[in-house]
Amino acid sequence: MSTPVGLSTASCPLGKAEYTFRLAAELGYDGVEVMVWSERSTQDPKALAVLAVHAPTLLLTRSVFGADPWRKIDRSAELAIAVGAPTVVLHPPFFWQTRYARSFVRGIADRERKGSVF
């Protein structure tokens, strides 16, 4: 069994998700990891066929899906399920996100227990 290798839309010019999909196909990647951000196509389950959804928890995406990090993660999980992606990618909290950091391990464990994708 081989591990699928995906190209992230974050590694290509932001605002160009369609370009990333074409490039991934040309280069022989197994699929795409979509970085959810303000580009509407990165949030539209009808427009996506991806290996993974990257939750918009980075500084660049601070206003996507609202301000609450857990809401961003939950919406990303919903999007992943809607497009059939088995994985949600996210980063640990930034140093200034103290409240989120205190609940990070427990919050992820709770979501995994409920059968969410991570």
mmCIF file of N, CA and C in Angstrom:
data_model
loop_
_atom_site.group_PDB
_atom_site.id
_atom_site.type_symbol
_atom_site.label_atom_id
_atom_site.label_comp_id
_atom_site.label_asym_id
_atom_site.label_seq_id
_atom_site.Cartn_x
_atom_site.Cartn_y
_atom_site.Cartn_z
ATOM 1 N N MET A 1 0.849 -1.173 0.000
ATOM 2 C CA MET A 1 0.000 0.000 0.000
ATOM 3 C C MET A 1 0.894 1.235 0.000
ATOM 4 N N SER A 2 0.694 2.116 -0.954
ATOM 5 C CA SER A 2 1.523 3.312 -1.027
ATOM 6 C C SER A 2 0.819 4.497 -0.368
ATOM 7 N N THR A 3 1.601 5.427 0.085
ATOM 8 C CA THR A 3 1.083 6.638 0.704
ATOM 9 C C THR A 3 0.869 7.680 -0.386
ATOM 10 N N PRO A 4 -0.343 8.250 -0.480
ATOM 11 C CA PRO A 4 -0.577 9.269 -1.493
ATOM 12 C C PRO A 4 0.238 10.529 -1.200
ATOM 13 N N VAL A 5 0.719 11.157 -2.243
ATOM 14 C CA VAL A 5 1.499 12.386 -2.118
ATOM 15 C C VAL A 5 0.715 13.503 -2.791
ATOM 16 N N GLY A 6 0.471 14.564 -2.036
ATOM 17 C CA GLY A 6 -0.310 15.676 -2.563
ATOM 18 C C GLY A 6 0.479 16.961 -2.634
ATOM 19 N N LEU A 7 0.094 17.810 -3.547
ATOM 20 C CA LEU A 7 0.655 19.149 -3.680
ATOM 21 C C LEU A 7 -0.286 20.106 -2.974
ATOM 22 N N SER A 8 0.245 20.966 -2.123
ATOM 23 C CA SER A 8 -0.587 21.908 -1.384
ATOM 24 C C SER A 8 -0.827 23.170 -2.200
ATOM 25 N N THR A 9 -2.065 23.654 -2.146
ATOM 26 C CA THR A 9 -2.349 24.928 -2.803
ATOM 27 C C THR A 9 -1.560 26.051 -2.153
ATOM 28 N N ALA A 10 -1.135 25.872 -0.906
ATOM 29 C CA ALA A 10 -0.343 26.892 -0.219
ATOM 30 C C ALA A 10 1.067 27.018 -0.804
ATOM 31 N N SER A 11 1.518 26.019 -1.529
ATOM 32 C CA SER A 11 2.853 26.078 -2.109
ATOM 33 C C SER A 11 2.848 26.739 -3.486
ATOM 34 N N CYS A 12 1.677 27.075 -3.966
ATOM 35 C CA CYS A 12 1.524 27.761 -5.247
ATOM 36 C C CYS A 12 0.976 29.160 -4.972
ATOM 37 N N PRO A 13 0.907 30.008 -5.987
ATOM 38 C CA PRO A 13 0.384 31.361 -5.750
ATOM 39 C C PRO A 13 -1.025 31.317 -5.165
ATOM 40 N N LEU A 14 -1.209 31.957 -4.007
ATOM 41 C CA LEU A 14 -2.536 31.977 -3.396
ATOM 42 C C LEU A 14 -3.506 32.688 -4.321
ATOM 43 N N GLY A 15 -4.726 32.199 -4.363
ATOM 44 C CA GLY A 15 -5.714 32.740 -5.261
ATOM 45 C C GLY A 15 -5.720 32.020 -6.591
ATOM 46 N N LYS A 16 -4.962 30.944 -6.664
ATOM 47 C CA LYS A 16 -4.838 30.199 -7.910
ATOM 48 C C LYS A 16 -5.027 28.702 -7.676
ATOM 49 N N ALA A 17 -6.080 28.318 -6.984
ATOM 50 C CA ALA A 17 -6.306 26.898 -6.686
ATOM 51 C C ALA A 17 -6.426 26.080 -7.966
ATOM 52 N N GLU A 18 -7.099 26.622 -8.968
ATOM 53 C CA GLU A 18 -7.250 25.892 -10.231
ATOM 54 C C GLU A 18 -5.880 25.584 -10.844
ATOM 55 N N TYR A 19 -4.972 26.536 -10.761
ATOM 56 C CA TYR A 19 -3.602 26.338 -11.262
ATOM 57 C C TYR A 19 -2.923 25.188 -10.511
ATOM 58 N N THR A 20 -3.109 25.137 -9.195
ATOM 59 C CA THR A 20 -2.490 24.081 -8.392
ATOM 60 C C THR A 20 -2.988 22.703 -8.820
ATOM 61 N N PHE A 21 -4.282 22.575 -9.091
ATOM 62 C CA PHE A 21 -4.828 21.293 -9.527
ATOM 63 C C PHE A 21 -4.220 20.874 -10.863
ATOM 64 N N ARG A 22 -4.121 21.811 -11.798
ATOM 65 C CA ARG A 22 -3.513 21.498 -13.098
ATOM 66 C C ARG A 22 -2.054 21.100 -12.935
ATOM 67 N N LEU A 23 -1.305 21.854 -12.118
ATOM 68 C CA LEU A 23 0.120 21.577 -11.893
ATOM 69 C C LEU A 23 0.306 20.206 -11.242
ATOM 70 N N ALA A 24 -0.521 19.887 -10.249
ATOM 71 C CA ALA A 24 -0.421 18.589 -9.575
ATOM 72 C C ALA A 24 -0.621 17.446 -10.573
ATOM 73 N N ALA A 25 -1.592 17.599 -11.464
ATOM 74 C CA ALA A 25 -1.844 16.558 -12.469
ATOM 75 C C ALA A 25 -0.659 16.447 -13.431
ATOM 76 N N GLU A 26 -0.149 17.586 -13.873
ATOM 77 C CA GLU A 26 0.996 17.585 -14.794
ATOM 78 C C GLU A 26 2.228 16.933 -14.193
ATOM 79 N N LEU A 27 2.465 17.196 -12.908
ATOM 80 C CA LEU A 27 3.670 16.699 -12.247
ATOM 81 C C LEU A 27 3.522 15.283 -11.700
ATOM 82 N N GLY A 28 2.324 14.718 -11.763
ATOM 83 C CA GLY A 28 2.128 13.345 -11.338
ATOM 84 C C GLY A 28 1.814 13.153 -9.861
ATOM 85 N N TYR A 29 1.400 14.213 -9.157
ATOM 86 C CA TYR A 29 0.986 14.059 -7.761
ATOM 87 C C TYR A 29 -0.279 13.206 -7.699
ATOM 88 N N ASP A 30 -0.504 12.572 -6.565
ATOM 89 C CA ASP A 30 -1.697 11.766 -6.375
ATOM 90 C C ASP A 30 -2.940 12.630 -6.173
ATOM 91 N N GLY A 31 -2.736 13.857 -5.736
ATOM 92 C CA GLY A 31 -3.861 14.756 -5.477
ATOM 93 C C GLY A 31 -3.380 16.069 -4.914
ATOM 94 N N VAL A 32 -4.314 16.775 -4.281
ATOM 95 C CA VAL A 32 -4.050 18.118 -3.780
ATOM 96 C C VAL A 32 -4.503 18.229 -2.327
ATOM 97 N N GLU A 33 -3.724 18.958 -1.541
ATOM 98 C CA GLU A 33 -4.145 19.401 -0.212
ATOM 99 C C GLU A 33 -4.554 20.848 -0.392
ATOM 100 N N VAL A 34 -5.800 21.163 -0.063
ATOM 101 C CA VAL A 34 -6.267 22.531 -0.255
ATOM 102 C C VAL A 34 -6.120 23.318 1.037
ATOM 103 N N MET A 35 -5.472 24.480 0.934
ATOM 104 C CA MET A 35 -5.379 25.425 2.044
ATOM 105 C C MET A 35 -6.631 26.275 1.986
ATOM 106 N N VAL A 36 -7.487 26.147 2.980
ATOM 107 C CA VAL A 36 -8.720 26.927 3.001
ATOM 108 C C VAL A 36 -8.362 28.371 3.320
ATOM 109 N N TRP A 37 -8.782 29.256 2.437
ATOM 110 C CA TRP A 37 -8.561 30.682 2.687
ATOM 111 C C TRP A 37 -9.640 31.474 1.991
ATOM 112 N N SER A 38 -9.455 32.732 1.715
ATOM 113 C CA SER A 38 -10.542 33.575 1.206
ATOM 114 C C SER A 38 -10.972 33.242 -0.223
ATOM 115 N N GLU A 39 -10.170 32.559 -1.003
ATOM 116 C CA GLU A 39 -10.583 32.159 -2.351
ATOM 117 C C GLU A 39 -11.767 31.205 -2.219
ATOM 118 N N ARG A 40 -12.907 31.574 -2.773
ATOM 119 C CA ARG A 40 -14.151 30.816 -2.591
ATOM 120 C C ARG A 40 -14.028 29.351 -2.993
ATOM 121 N N SER A 41 -13.295 29.058 -4.054
ATOM 122 C CA SER A 41 -13.208 27.664 -4.506
ATOM 123 C C SER A 41 -12.544 26.768 -3.475
ATOM 124 N N THR A 42 -11.748 27.324 -2.553
ATOM 125 C CA THR A 42 -11.106 26.507 -1.521
ATOM 126 C C THR A 42 -12.068 26.157 -0.386
ATOM 127 N N GLN A 43 -13.267 26.742 -0.415
ATOM 128 C CA GLN A 43 -14.273 26.480 0.612
ATOM 129 C C GLN A 43 -15.501 25.759 0.058
ATOM 130 N N ASP A 44 -15.509 25.477 -1.232
ATOM 131 C CA ASP A 44 -16.682 24.942 -1.905
ATOM 132 C C ASP A 44 -16.556 23.440 -2.134
ATOM 133 N N PRO A 45 -17.330 22.629 -1.398
ATOM 134 C CA PRO A 45 -17.210 21.183 -1.559
ATOM 135 C C PRO A 45 -17.541 20.697 -2.974
ATOM 136 N N LYS A 46 -18.344 21.453 -3.717
ATOM 137 C CA LYS A 46 -18.687 21.057 -5.088
ATOM 138 C C LYS A 46 -17.508 21.263 -6.041
ATOM 139 N N ALA A 47 -16.569 22.123 -5.653
ATOM 140 C CA ALA A 47 -15.441 22.445 -6.529
ATOM 141 C C ALA A 47 -14.185 21.645 -6.199
ATOM 142 N N LEU A 48 -14.219 20.854 -5.127
ATOM 143 C CA LEU A 48 -13.004 20.217 -4.641
ATOM 144 C C LEU A 48 -13.029 18.696 -4.737
ATOM 145 N N ALA A 49 -11.908 18.141 -5.101
ATOM 146 C CA ALA A 49 -11.634 16.706 -5.003
ATOM 147 C C ALA A 49 -10.199 16.643 -4.499
ATOM 148 N N VAL A 50 -10.038 16.494 -3.188
ATOM 149 C CA VAL A 50 -8.720 16.659 -2.573
ATOM 150 C C VAL A 50 -8.365 15.511 -1.643
ATOM 151 N N LEU A 51 -7.072 15.400 -1.345
ATOM 152 C CA LEU A 51 -6.581 14.411 -0.387
ATOM 153 C C LEU A 51 -6.718 14.902 1.042
ATOM 154 N N ALA A 52 -6.594 16.216 1.238
ATOM 155 C CA ALA A 52 -6.623 16.783 2.586
ATOM 156 C C ALA A 52 -7.102 18.225 2.537
ATOM 157 N N VAL A 53 -7.692 18.658 3.648
ATOM 158 C CA VAL A 53 -8.121 20.039 3.811
ATOM 159 C C VAL A 53 -7.259 20.651 4.904
ATOM 160 N N HIS A 54 -6.646 21.777 4.612
ATOM 161 C CA HIS A 54 -5.809 22.472 5.597
ATOM 162 C C HIS A 54 -6.662 23.525 6.277
ATOM 163 N N ALA A 55 -6.891 23.363 7.581
ATOM 164 C CA ALA A 55 -7.715 24.306 8.335
ATOM 165 C C ALA A 55 -7.097 25.703 8.272
ATOM 166 N N PRO A 56 -7.936 26.740 8.166
ATOM 167 C CA PRO A 56 -7.418 28.105 8.062
ATOM 168 C C PRO A 56 -7.011 28.680 9.415
ATOM 169 N N THR A 57 -6.023 28.058 10.034
ATOM 170 C CA THR A 57 -5.583 28.498 11.370
ATOM 171 C C THR A 57 -4.273 29.277 11.325
ATOM 172 N N LEU A 58 -3.782 29.579 10.144
ATOM 173 C CA LEU A 58 -2.543 30.337 10.017
ATOM 174 C C LEU A 58 -2.840 31.838 10.073
ATOM 175 N N LEU A 59 -1.835 32.638 10.336
ATOM 176 C CA LEU A 59 -2.003 34.084 10.431
ATOM 177 C C LEU A 59 -2.610 34.658 9.158
ATOM 178 N N LEU A 60 -2.176 34.177 8.019
ATOM 179 C CA LEU A 60 -2.673 34.646 6.729
ATOM 180 C C LEU A 60 -4.173 34.411 6.563
ATOM 181 N N THR A 61 -4.702 33.428 7.246
ATOM 182 C CA THR A 61 -6.115 33.051 7.089
ATOM 183 C C THR A 61 -6.935 33.368 8.332
ATOM 184 N N ARG A 62 -6.496 34.316 9.115
ATOM 185 C CA ARG A 62 -7.137 34.564 10.411
ATOM 186 C C ARG A 62 -8.612 34.946 10.330
ATOM 187 N N SER A 63 -9.076 35.489 9.198
ATOM 188 C CA SER A 63 -10.485 35.879 9.113
ATOM 189 C C SER A 63 -11.356 34.853 8.383
ATOM 190 N N VAL A 64 -10.759 33.787 7.869
ATOM 191 C CA VAL A 64 -11.525 32.769 7.142
ATOM 192 C C VAL A 64 -12.242 31.857 8.139
ATOM 193 N N PHE A 65 -13.509 31.629 7.928
ATOM 194 C CA PHE A 65 -14.360 30.823 8.815
ATOM 195 C C PHE A 65 -14.483 31.435 10.206
ATOM 196 N N GLY A 66 -14.324 32.728 10.353
ATOM 197 C CA GLY A 66 -14.477 33.390 11.643
ATOM 198 C C GLY A 66 -13.191 33.432 12.435
ATOM 199 N N ALA A 67 -13.285 33.881 13.679
ATOM 200 C CA ALA A 67 -12.093 34.076 14.515
ATOM 201 C C ALA A 67 -11.804 32.913 15.460
ATOM 202 N N ASP A 68 -12.817 32.112 15.779
ATOM 203 C CA ASP A 68 -12.648 31.025 16.752
ATOM 204 C C ASP A 68 -11.912 29.846 16.110
ATOM 205 N N PRO A 69 -10.718 29.480 16.636
ATOM 206 C CA PRO A 69 -9.955 28.387 16.029
ATOM 207 C C PRO A 69 -10.698 27.054 15.996
ATOM 208 N N TRP A 70 -11.482 26.749 17.018
ATOM 209 C CA TRP A 70 -12.212 25.478 17.027
ATOM 210 C C TRP A 70 -13.307 25.467 15.976
ATOM 211 N N ARG A 71 -13.939 26.601 15.754
ATOM 212 C CA ARG A 71 -14.956 26.683 14.701
ATOM 213 C C ARG A 71 -14.294 26.487 13.335
ATOM 214 N N LYS A 72 -13.099 27.069 13.153
ATOM 215 C CA LYS A 72 -12.355 26.889 11.900
ATOM 216 C C LYS A 72 -12.040 25.403 11.670
ATOM 217 N N ILE A 73 -11.622 24.735 12.720
ATOM 218 C CA ILE A 73 -11.267 23.312 12.629
ATOM 219 C C ILE A 73 -12.508 22.475 12.339
ATOM 220 N N ASP A 74 -13.597 22.761 13.036
ATOM 221 C CA ASP A 74 -14.823 22.005 12.810
ATOM 222 C C ASP A 74 -15.362 22.216 11.398
ATOM 223 N N ARG A 75 -15.327 23.443 10.915
ATOM 224 C CA ARG A 75 -15.794 23.710 9.542
ATOM 225 C C ARG A 75 -14.886 23.037 8.525
ATOM 226 N N SER A 76 -13.588 22.990 8.822
ATOM 227 C CA SER A 76 -12.652 22.304 7.923
ATOM 228 C C SER A 76 -12.936 20.810 7.899
ATOM 229 N N ALA A 77 -13.245 20.236 9.057
ATOM 230 C CA ALA A 77 -13.597 18.814 9.123
ATOM 231 C C ALA A 77 -14.881 18.545 8.342
ATOM 232 N N GLU A 78 -15.858 19.435 8.465
ATOM 233 C CA GLU A 78 -17.110 19.289 7.706
ATOM 234 C C GLU A 78 -16.825 19.340 6.200
ATOM 235 N N LEU A 79 -15.955 20.259 5.794
ATOM 236 C CA LEU A 79 -15.584 20.375 4.388
ATOM 237 C C LEU A 79 -14.871 19.109 3.917
ATOM 238 N N ALA A 80 -13.948 18.604 4.725
ATOM 239 C CA ALA A 80 -13.218 17.383 4.370
ATOM 240 C C ALA A 80 -14.187 16.209 4.181
ATOM 241 N N ILE A 81 -15.122 16.070 5.082
ATOM 242 C CA ILE A 81 -16.106 14.995 4.971
ATOM 243 C C ILE A 81 -16.946 15.179 3.706
ATOM 244 N N ALA A 82 -17.342 16.413 3.428
ATOM 245 C CA ALA A 82 -18.175 16.692 2.251
ATOM 246 C C ALA A 82 -17.469 16.362 0.941
ATOM 247 N N VAL A 83 -16.145 16.523 0.900
ATOM 248 C CA VAL A 83 -15.406 16.254 -0.346
ATOM 249 C C VAL A 83 -14.754 14.878 -0.349
ATOM 250 N N GLY A 84 -14.899 14.137 0.752
ATOM 251 C CA GLY A 84 -14.328 12.795 0.833
ATOM 252 C C GLY A 84 -12.838 12.768 1.136
ATOM 253 N N ALA A 85 -12.316 13.862 1.679
ATOM 254 C CA ALA A 85 -10.900 13.902 2.053
ATOM 255 C C ALA A 85 -10.724 13.238 3.417
ATOM 256 N N PRO A 86 -9.793 12.312 3.563
ATOM 257 C CA PRO A 86 -9.640 11.595 4.821
ATOM 258 C C PRO A 86 -8.865 12.361 5.896
ATOM 259 N N THR A 87 -8.342 13.538 5.554
ATOM 260 C CA THR A 87 -7.439 14.224 6.475
ATOM 261 C C THR A 87 -7.718 15.718 6.561
ATOM 262 N N VAL A 88 -7.611 16.253 7.788
ATOM 263 C CA VAL A 88 -7.585 17.698 8.018
ATOM 264 C C VAL A 88 -6.205 18.015 8.574
ATOM 265 N N VAL A 89 -5.544 18.973 7.957
ATOM 266 C CA VAL A 89 -4.213 19.398 8.401
ATOM 267 C C VAL A 89 -4.379 20.681 9.212
ATOM 268 N N LEU A 90 -3.707 20.742 10.335
ATOM 269 C CA LEU A 90 -3.698 21.980 11.107
ATOM 270 C C LEU A 90 -2.404 22.072 11.891
ATOM 271 N N HIS A 91 -2.117 23.270 12.331
ATOM 272 C CA HIS A 91 -0.897 23.518 13.085
ATOM 273 C C HIS A 91 -1.250 23.779 14.542
ATOM 274 N N PRO A 92 -0.333 23.477 15.446
ATOM 275 C CA PRO A 92 -0.570 23.816 16.854
ATOM 276 C C PRO A 92 -0.749 25.325 16.995
ATOM 277 N N PRO A 93 -1.337 25.751 18.079
ATOM 278 C CA PRO A 93 -1.592 27.174 18.285
ATOM 279 C C PRO A 93 -0.309 27.998 18.275
ATOM 280 N N PHE A 94 -0.468 29.262 17.865
ATOM 281 C CA PHE A 94 0.635 30.219 17.960
ATOM 282 C C PHE A 94 0.796 30.640 19.413
ATOM 283 N N PHE A 95 1.934 31.193 19.752
ATOM 284 C CA PHE A 95 2.222 31.522 21.144
ATOM 285 C C PHE A 95 1.233 32.520 21.740
ATOM 286 N N TRP A 96 0.608 33.354 20.923
ATOM 287 C CA TRP A 96 -0.336 34.339 21.451
ATOM 288 C C TRP A 96 -1.745 33.758 21.620
ATOM 289 N N GLN A 97 -1.964 32.545 21.186
ATOM 290 C CA GLN A 97 -3.279 31.909 21.295
ATOM 291 C C GLN A 97 -3.336 31.047 22.556
ATOM 292 N N THR A 98 -3.197 31.675 23.697
ATOM 293 C CA THR A 98 -3.056 30.923 24.957
ATOM 294 C C THR A 98 -4.289 30.097 25.300
ATOM 295 N N ARG A 99 -5.476 30.640 25.133
ATOM 296 C CA ARG A 99 -6.688 29.896 25.480
ATOM 297 C C ARG A 99 -6.840 28.672 24.568
ATOM 298 N N TYR A 100 -6.624 28.873 23.285
ATOM 299 C CA TYR A 100 -6.677 27.788 22.312
ATOM 300 C C TYR A 100 -5.599 26.750 22.620
ATOM 301 N N ALA A 101 -4.410 27.202 22.989
ATOM 302 C CA ALA A 101 -3.296 26.295 23.297
ATOM 303 C C ALA A 101 -3.622 25.405 24.495
ATOM 304 N N ARG A 102 -4.254 25.974 25.510
ATOM 305 C CA ARG A 102 -4.583 25.183 26.704
ATOM 306 C C ARG A 102 -5.561 24.053 26.399
ATOM 307 N N SER A 103 -6.397 24.241 25.391
ATOM 308 C CA SER A 103 -7.405 23.216 25.094
ATOM 309 C C SER A 103 -7.066 22.401 23.846
ATOM 310 N N PHE A 104 -5.898 22.624 23.247
ATOM 311 C CA PHE A 104 -5.568 22.014 21.963
ATOM 312 C C PHE A 104 -5.564 20.488 22.001
ATOM 313 N N VAL A 105 -4.799 19.894 22.883
ATOM 314 C CA VAL A 105 -4.673 18.432 22.924
ATOM 315 C C VAL A 105 -6.033 17.796 23.233
ATOM 316 N N ARG A 106 -6.715 18.328 24.215
ATOM 317 C CA ARG A 106 -8.035 17.789 24.580
ATOM 318 C C ARG A 106 -9.029 17.981 23.428
ATOM 319 N N GLY A 107 -9.012 19.141 22.792
ATOM 320 C CA GLY A 107 -9.938 19.433 21.703
ATOM 321 C C GLY A 107 -9.758 18.505 20.513
ATOM 322 N N ILE A 108 -8.519 18.230 20.161
ATOM 323 C CA ILE A 108 -8.247 17.312 19.047
ATOM 324 C C ILE A 108 -8.669 15.890 19.441
ATOM 325 N N ALA A 109 -8.318 15.479 20.652
ATOM 326 C CA ALA A 109 -8.691 14.136 21.122
ATOM 327 C C ALA A 109 -10.210 13.959 21.110
ATOM 328 N N ASP A 110 -10.948 14.981 21.555
ATOM 329 C CA ASP A 110 -12.413 14.910 21.553
ATOM 330 C C ASP A 110 -12.945 14.731 20.137
ATOM 331 N N ARG A 111 -12.386 15.459 19.203
ATOM 332 C CA ARG A 111 -12.845 15.365 17.818
ATOM 333 C C ARG A 111 -12.483 14.019 17.202
ATOM 334 N N GLU A 112 -11.324 13.489 17.522
ATOM 335 C CA GLU A 112 -10.945 12.164 17.019
ATOM 336 C C GLU A 112 -11.867 11.092 17.585
ATOM 337 N N ARG A 113 -12.193 11.202 18.864
ATOM 338 C CA ARG A 113 -13.095 10.245 19.504
ATOM 339 C C ARG A 113 -14.481 10.247 18.847
ATOM 340 N N LYS A 114 -14.905 11.405 18.387
ATOM 341 C CA LYS A 114 -16.212 11.514 17.743
ATOM 342 C C LYS A 114 -16.166 11.054 16.287
ATOM 343 N N GLY A 115 -14.987 10.641 15.836
ATOM 344 C CA GLY A 115 -14.867 10.103 14.493
ATOM 345 C C GLY A 115 -14.598 11.141 13.417
ATOM 346 N N SER A 116 -14.149 12.318 13.815
ATOM 347 C CA SER A 116 -13.849 13.349 12.835
ATOM 348 C C SER A 116 -12.564 13.001 12.101
ATOM 349 N N VAL A 117 -12.244 13.739 11.073
ATOM 350 C CA VAL A 117 -11.042 13.475 10.265
ATOM 351 C C VAL A 117 -9.887 14.364 10.720
ATOM 352 N N PHE A 118 -8.764 13.748 11.079
ATOM 353 C CA PHE A 118 -7.560 14.505 11.461
ATOM 354 C C PHE A 118 -6.344 13.675 11.187
#
